[in-house]
Amino acid sequence: MASREIGGVIDDGEKIGRWIGIGNGMTAVIVIILAGLYGLYRYLRSFIYPCLTPFELEQTSKSLDDVYRSVRDVSAGPAESDAPEWNNIAKDHLSLKIEASDIRKKNLQAASPWKKYLGFHPDTMLEIARWYKKHEELKCRILTAREEHL
């Protein structure tokens, strides 16, 4: 009696397996595709767009402020801080801070279902990605200017 029940369960398991695609290798294909998509997502988030949400914008903005302040504090003297390149860097730093503030305001004002479920609006995500690119360029300029004046 017990062997008949086990055989019935095994037969049902094979039917279920065929129904979801285990029997013909579809599961392996689906797993490979999902793993590839996850790998692509991690690559994009790590190397291409590490800053996409308002929280990440805030953290990145704070790190830029820290770099800017530390480089300005370590400067050799007033002559170096009055150099035209430092004035341009200061203007760009201020404009980036204003732009980040505008993005945060826009995100707070956005009322959409996307914001409800994702925690941010997709339009602001694109603006944050553009802002991050400018941030990286300014950070490189700050560090390069500091190295030139050592």
Coordinates of N, CA and C in Angstrom, one line a residue:
M1 N 0.8 -1.2 0.0 CA 0.0 0.0 0.0 C 0.9 1.3 0.0
A2 N 1.9 1.2 0.8 CA 2.8 2.4 0.9 C 3.5 2.6 -0.4
S3 N 3.9 1.5 -1.0 CA 4.7 1.7 -2.3 C 3.8 2.3 -3.3
R4 N 2.5 2.0 -3.3 CA 1.7 2.6 -4.3 C 1.5 4.1 -4.1
E5 N 1.4 4.5 -2.9 CA 1.3 5.9 -2.5 C 2.6 6.7 -2.9
I6 N 3.7 6.1 -2.7 CA 5.0 6.7 -3.0 C 5.1 6.8 -4.5
G7 N 4.7 5.8 -5.2 CA 4.7 5.8 -6.7 C 3.8 6.9 -7.2
G8 N 2.6 7.1 -6.6 CA 1.7 8.1 -7.1 C 2.3 9.5 -6.9
V9 N 3.0 9.7 -5.7 CA 3.6 11.0 -5.4 C 4.7 11.2 -6.4
I10 N 5.5 10.2 -6.7 CA 6.6 10.4 -7.7 C 6.0 10.7 -9.1
D11 N 5.0 10.0 -9.5 CA 4.4 10.3 -10.8 C 3.9 11.7 -10.8
D12 N 3.2 12.2 -9.7 CA 2.7 13.5 -9.7 C 3.9 14.5 -9.7
G13 N 5.0 14.2 -9.0 CA 6.2 15.1 -9.1 C 6.7 15.2 -10.4
E14 N 6.8 14.1 -11.2 CA 7.3 14.2 -12.6 C 6.3 15.0 -13.4
K15 N 5.0 14.9 -13.2 CA 4.1 15.7 -14.0 C 4.3 17.2 -13.7
I16 N 4.5 17.5 -12.4 CA 4.7 18.9 -12.0 C 6.1 19.4 -12.6
G17 N 7.1 18.5 -12.6 CA 8.4 18.9 -13.1 C 8.3 19.2 -14.6
R18 N 7.5 18.4 -15.3 CA 7.3 18.6 -16.8 C 6.6 19.9 -17.0
W19 N 5.6 20.2 -16.1 CA 4.8 21.3 -16.3 C 5.6 22.6 -16.1
I20 N 6.5 22.7 -15.1 CA 7.3 23.9 -14.9 C 8.6 23.9 -15.7
G21 N 8.8 22.9 -16.5 CA 9.9 23.0 -17.4 C 11.2 22.3 -17.0
I22 N 11.2 21.6 -15.9 CA 12.4 20.9 -15.4 C 12.8 19.8 -16.3
G23 N 11.8 19.1 -16.9 CA 12.1 18.0 -17.8 C 12.9 18.3 -19.0
N24 N 12.7 19.5 -19.6 CA 13.4 19.8 -20.8 C 14.5 20.9 -20.7
G25 N 14.9 21.2 -19.5 CA 16.0 22.1 -19.3 C 15.7 23.6 -19.2
M26 N 14.4 23.9 -19.3 CA 13.9 25.3 -19.2 C 14.3 25.9 -17.9
T27 N 14.3 25.2 -16.8 CA 14.6 25.8 -15.5 C 16.1 26.3 -15.5
A28 N 17.0 25.5 -16.1 CA 18.4 25.9 -16.2 C 18.5 27.2 -17.0
V29 N 17.8 27.3 -18.1 CA 17.8 28.5 -18.9 C 17.3 29.7 -18.1
I30 N 16.2 29.5 -17.4 CA 15.6 30.6 -16.6 C 16.6 31.0 -15.5
V31 N 17.2 30.1 -14.9 CA 18.1 30.4 -13.8 C 19.3 31.2 -14.4
I32 N 19.8 30.7 -15.5 CA 21.0 31.4 -16.1 C 20.6 32.8 -16.5
I33 N 19.5 33.0 -17.1 CA 19.0 34.4 -17.5 C 18.9 35.2 -16.2
L34 N 18.2 34.7 -15.2 CA 18.0 35.5 -14.0 C 19.4 35.9 -13.3
A35 N 20.3 34.9 -13.3 CA 21.6 35.2 -12.7 C 22.4 36.2 -13.6
G36 N 22.2 36.2 -14.9 CA 22.9 37.2 -15.7 C 22.3 38.5 -15.5
L37 N 21.0 38.6 -15.4 CA 20.3 39.9 -15.1 C 20.8 40.5 -13.8
Y38 N 20.9 39.6 -12.8 CA 21.3 40.1 -11.5 C 22.8 40.5 -11.5
G39 N 23.6 39.8 -12.2 CA 25.0 40.2 -12.4 C 25.1 41.6 -13.1
L40 N 24.3 41.8 -14.1 CA 24.3 43.0 -14.8 C 23.9 44.2 -13.9
Y41 N 22.8 43.9 -13.1 CA 22.3 44.9 -12.2 C 23.4 45.3 -11.2
R42 N 24.1 44.3 -10.6 CA 25.2 44.6 -9.6 C 26.3 45.3 -10.3
Y43 N 26.7 45.0 -11.5 CA 27.7 45.7 -12.2 C 27.4 47.2 -12.4
L44 N 26.1 47.4 -12.9 CA 25.7 48.8 -13.1 C 25.6 49.6 -11.8
R45 N 25.2 49.0 -10.8 CA 25.1 49.7 -9.5 C 26.4 49.9 -8.9
S46 N 27.4 49.0 -9.1 CA 28.7 49.1 -8.4 C 29.6 50.1 -9.2
F47 N 29.6 50.0 -10.5 CA 30.6 50.7 -11.3 C 30.1 51.9 -12.1
I48 N 28.9 51.7 -12.6 CA 28.4 52.7 -13.6 C 27.5 53.8 -12.8
Y49 N 26.5 53.3 -12.0 CA 25.6 54.2 -11.3 C 25.5 53.9 -9.9
P50 N 26.6 54.2 -9.1 CA 26.5 53.8 -7.7 C 25.6 54.8 -6.8
C51 N 25.2 55.8 -7.4 CA 24.4 56.8 -6.7 C 23.1 57.1 -7.5
L52 N 22.0 56.5 -7.1 CA 20.7 56.6 -7.8 C 19.5 57.1 -6.9
T53 N 19.6 57.0 -5.6 CA 18.5 57.3 -4.7 C 18.8 58.6 -4.0
P54 N 17.8 59.3 -3.4 CA 18.1 60.5 -2.6 C 19.0 60.2 -1.4
F55 N 18.9 59.1 -0.8 CA 19.7 58.8 0.3 C 21.2 58.7 -0.1
E56 N 21.4 58.0 -1.2 CA 22.8 57.9 -1.8 C 23.3 59.3 -2.2
L57 N 22.4 60.2 -2.7 CA 22.8 61.5 -3.1 C 23.3 62.3 -1.9
E58 N 22.5 62.2 -0.8 CA 22.9 62.8 0.5 C 24.3 62.4 0.9
Q59 N 24.5 61.1 0.9 CA 25.8 60.5 1.4 C 26.9 61.0 0.5
T60 N 26.7 61.0 -0.8 CA 27.8 61.4 -1.7 C 28.1 62.8 -1.6
S61 N 27.0 63.6 -1.4 CA 27.2 65.1 -1.2 C 28.0 65.4 0.0
K62 N 27.8 64.6 1.1 CA 28.5 64.8 2.3 C 30.0 64.4 2.1
S63 N 30.2 63.4 1.3 CA 31.6 62.9 1.1 C 32.4 64.0 0.3
L64 N 31.7 64.6 -0.7 CA 32.3 65.7 -1.5 C 32.6 66.9 -0.6
D65 N 31.7 67.2 0.3 CA 32.0 68.3 1.2 C 33.2 68.0 2.1
D66 N 33.3 66.8 2.5 CA 34.4 66.4 3.4 C 35.7 66.5 2.6
V67 N 35.8 66.1 1.4 CA 37.0 66.1 0.5 C 37.3 67.6 0.3
Y68 N 36.3 68.4 -0.1 CA 36.6 69.8 -0.4 C 37.1 70.5 0.9
R69 N 36.5 70.3 2.0 CA 37.0 71.0 3.3 C 38.4 70.5 3.6
S70 N 38.6 69.2 3.6 CA 39.9 68.7 4.0 C 41.0 69.2 3.1
V71 N 40.8 69.3 1.8 CA 41.8 69.9 0.9 C 42.0 71.3 1.1
R72 N 40.9 72.1 1.3 CA 41.1 73.5 1.6 C 41.8 73.8 2.9
D73 N 41.5 72.9 3.9 CA 42.2 73.1 5.2 C 43.6 72.8 5.2
V74 N 44.0 71.9 4.3 CA 45.4 71.4 4.2 C 46.2 72.4 3.3
S75 N 45.5 73.3 2.6 CA 46.2 74.2 1.7 C 47.4 74.9 2.4
A76 N 48.4 75.2 1.6 CA 49.6 75.7 2.2 C 49.4 77.1 2.7
G77 N 48.6 77.9 2.1 CA 48.5 79.3 2.6 C 47.4 80.1 1.8
P78 N 47.3 81.3 2.1 CA 46.2 82.1 1.4 C 46.5 82.3 -0.1
A79 N 47.8 82.3 -0.5 CA 48.1 82.5 -1.9 C 47.5 81.3 -2.7
E80 N 47.6 80.2 -2.2 CA 47.1 79.0 -2.9 C 45.6 79.0 -3.0
S81 N 44.9 79.4 -1.9 CA 43.5 79.4 -1.9 C 42.9 80.5 -2.8
D82 N 43.7 81.5 -3.1 CA 43.2 82.6 -4.0 C 43.5 82.3 -5.5
A83 N 44.1 81.2 -5.8 CA 44.4 80.8 -7.2 C 43.1 80.7 -8.0
P84 N 43.1 81.1 -9.2 CA 41.9 81.1 -10.1 C 41.2 79.7 -10.1
E85 N 42.1 78.6 -10.2 CA 41.5 77.3 -10.3 C 40.7 77.0 -9.0
W86 N 41.2 77.4 -7.8 CA 40.4 77.2 -6.6 C 39.1 77.9 -6.6
N87 N 39.1 79.1 -7.1 CA 37.9 79.9 -7.2 C 36.9 79.2 -8.1
N88 N 37.3 78.7 -9.2 CA 36.4 77.9 -10.1 C 35.9 76.7 -9.4
I89 N 36.8 76.0 -8.7 CA 36.4 74.8 -8.0 C 35.3 75.2 -6.9
A90 N 35.6 76.3 -6.2 CA 34.6 76.7 -5.2 C 33.2 77.0 -5.8
K91 N 33.2 77.7 -7.0 CA 32.0 78.0 -7.7 C 31.3 76.7 -8.1
D92 N 32.0 75.8 -8.6 CA 31.4 74.5 -9.1 C 30.9 73.7 -7.9
H93 N 31.6 73.7 -6.8 CA 31.2 73.0 -5.6 C 29.9 73.6 -5.1
L94 N 29.8 74.9 -5.0 CA 28.6 75.6 -4.6 C 27.4 75.2 -5.6
S95 N 27.7 75.3 -6.9 CA 26.6 75.0 -7.8 C 26.1 73.5 -7.7
L96 N 27.0 72.6 -7.4 CA 26.7 71.2 -7.2 C 25.8 71.0 -5.9
K97 N 26.2 71.8 -4.9 CA 25.4 71.7 -3.6 C 24.0 72.2 -3.9
I98 N 23.9 73.3 -4.7 CA 22.5 73.9 -5.0 C 21.7 72.9 -5.8
E99 N 22.4 72.3 -6.8 CA 21.7 71.3 -7.7 C 21.2 70.1 -6.9
A100 N 22.1 69.6 -5.9 CA 21.7 68.5 -5.1 C 20.5 68.9 -4.2
S101 N 20.5 70.1 -3.7 CA 19.3 70.6 -2.9 C 18.1 70.6 -3.8
D102 N 18.2 71.1 -5.0 CA 17.0 71.1 -5.9 C 16.5 69.7 -6.2
I103 N 17.4 68.8 -6.4 CA 16.9 67.4 -6.6 C 16.2 66.8 -5.4
R104 N 16.7 67.1 -4.2 CA 16.1 66.6 -3.0 C 14.7 67.3 -2.8
K105 N 14.6 68.6 -3.1 CA 13.3 69.3 -3.1 C 12.3 68.7 -4.1
K106 N 12.8 68.4 -5.3 CA 11.9 67.8 -6.3 C 11.4 66.4 -5.9
N107 N 12.3 65.7 -5.2 CA 11.9 64.3 -4.8 C 10.9 64.4 -3.7
L108 N 11.0 65.4 -2.8 CA 10.1 65.6 -1.7 C 8.7 66.0 -2.2
Q109 N 8.7 66.8 -3.3 CA 7.4 67.3 -3.8 C 6.7 66.3 -4.7
A110 N 7.5 65.3 -5.2 CA 6.9 64.4 -6.2 C 5.9 63.5 -5.5
A111 N 4.7 63.5 -6.1 CA 3.6 62.6 -5.5 C 3.2 61.7 -6.7
S112 N 3.7 60.4 -6.6 CA 3.3 59.5 -7.6 C 3.4 58.1 -7.0
P113 N 2.7 57.1 -7.7 CA 2.8 55.8 -7.2 C 4.2 55.2 -7.2
W114 N 5.1 55.7 -8.1 CA 6.4 55.2 -8.2 C 7.1 55.6 -6.9
K115 N 6.9 56.8 -6.4 CA 7.6 57.2 -5.2 C 7.1 56.4 -4.0
K116 N 5.8 56.1 -4.0 CA 5.2 55.3 -2.9 C 5.8 53.9 -2.8
Y117 N 6.1 53.2 -4.0 CA 6.6 51.9 -3.9 C 8.1 51.8 -4.0
L118 N 8.8 52.7 -4.7 CA 10.2 52.7 -4.8 C 10.9 53.5 -3.7
G119 N 10.2 54.5 -3.2 CA 10.8 55.4 -2.2 C 11.4 56.6 -2.9
F120 N 11.5 56.7 -4.2 CA 11.9 57.8 -5.0 C 11.3 57.9 -6.3
H121 N 11.4 59.0 -7.0 CA 10.7 59.1 -8.3 C 11.7 58.8 -9.4
P122 N 11.4 58.0 -10.4 CA 12.3 57.6 -11.4 C 12.9 58.8 -12.2
D123 N 12.2 59.9 -12.3 CA 12.8 61.1 -13.0 C 13.9 61.7 -12.2
T124 N 13.8 61.7 -10.9 CA 14.9 62.2 -10.0 C 16.1 61.2 -10.1
M125 N 15.8 59.9 -10.3 CA 16.9 59.0 -10.5 C 17.9 59.4 -11.6
L126 N 17.3 59.8 -12.7 CA 18.1 60.2 -13.9 C 18.9 61.5 -13.5
E127 N 18.2 62.4 -12.9 CA 18.9 63.6 -12.4 C 20.0 63.3 -11.5
I128 N 19.8 62.4 -10.6 CA 20.9 62.0 -9.6 C 22.0 61.4 -10.3
A129 N 21.8 60.6 -11.3 CA 22.9 60.0 -12.1 C 23.7 61.0 -12.8
R130 N 23.0 62.0 -13.4 CA 23.8 63.1 -14.0 C 24.6 63.9 -13.0
W131 N 24.0 64.2 -11.8 CA 24.6 64.9 -10.8 C 25.9 64.1 -10.3
Y132 N 25.7 62.8 -10.2 CA 26.9 62.0 -9.7 C 28.1 62.1 -10.7
K133 N 27.8 62.2 -12.0 CA 28.9 62.3 -12.9 C 29.6 63.6 -12.7
K134 N 28.9 64.7 -12.5 CA 29.5 66.0 -12.2 C 30.3 66.0 -10.9
H135 N 29.7 65.2 -10.0 CA 30.4 65.1 -8.7 C 31.7 64.4 -8.8
E136 N 31.8 63.3 -9.6 CA 33.0 62.6 -9.8 C 34.1 63.5 -10.5
E137 N 33.6 64.3 -11.5 CA 34.5 65.2 -12.2 C 35.1 66.2 -11.3
L138 N 34.2 66.8 -10.4 CA 34.7 67.9 -9.5 C 35.6 67.3 -8.5
K139 N 35.3 66.1 -8.0 CA 36.2 65.4 -7.0 C 37.6 65.2 -7.6
C140 N 37.6 64.8 -8.8 CA 38.9 64.6 -9.5 C 39.7 65.9 -9.6
R141 N 38.9 67.0 -10.0 CA 39.6 68.3 -10.1 C 40.1 68.8 -8.8
I142 N 39.4 68.5 -7.7 CA 39.8 69.0 -6.4 C 41.1 68.2 -6.0
L143 N 41.1 66.9 -6.2 CA 42.3 66.1 -5.8 C 43.5 66.4 -6.7
T144 N 43.2 66.7 -8.0 CA 44.3 67.0 -8.9 C 44.9 68.3 -8.5
A145 N 44.1 69.3 -8.2 CA 44.6 70.6 -7.9 C 45.4 70.6 -6.6
R146 N 45.0 69.7 -5.7 CA 45.7 69.6 -4.4 C 47.1 68.9 -4.7
E147 N 47.1 67.9 -5.5 CA 48.4 67.3 -5.8 C 49.3 68.2 -6.6
E148 N 48.8 69.1 -7.4 CA 49.7 70.0 -8.1 C 50.3 71.0 -7.2
H149 N 49.7 71.3 -6.1 CA 50.2 72.4 -5.2 C 50.9 71.8 -4.0
L150 N 51.2 70.5 -4.0 CA 52.0 70.0 -2.9 C 53.4 70.4 -2.8

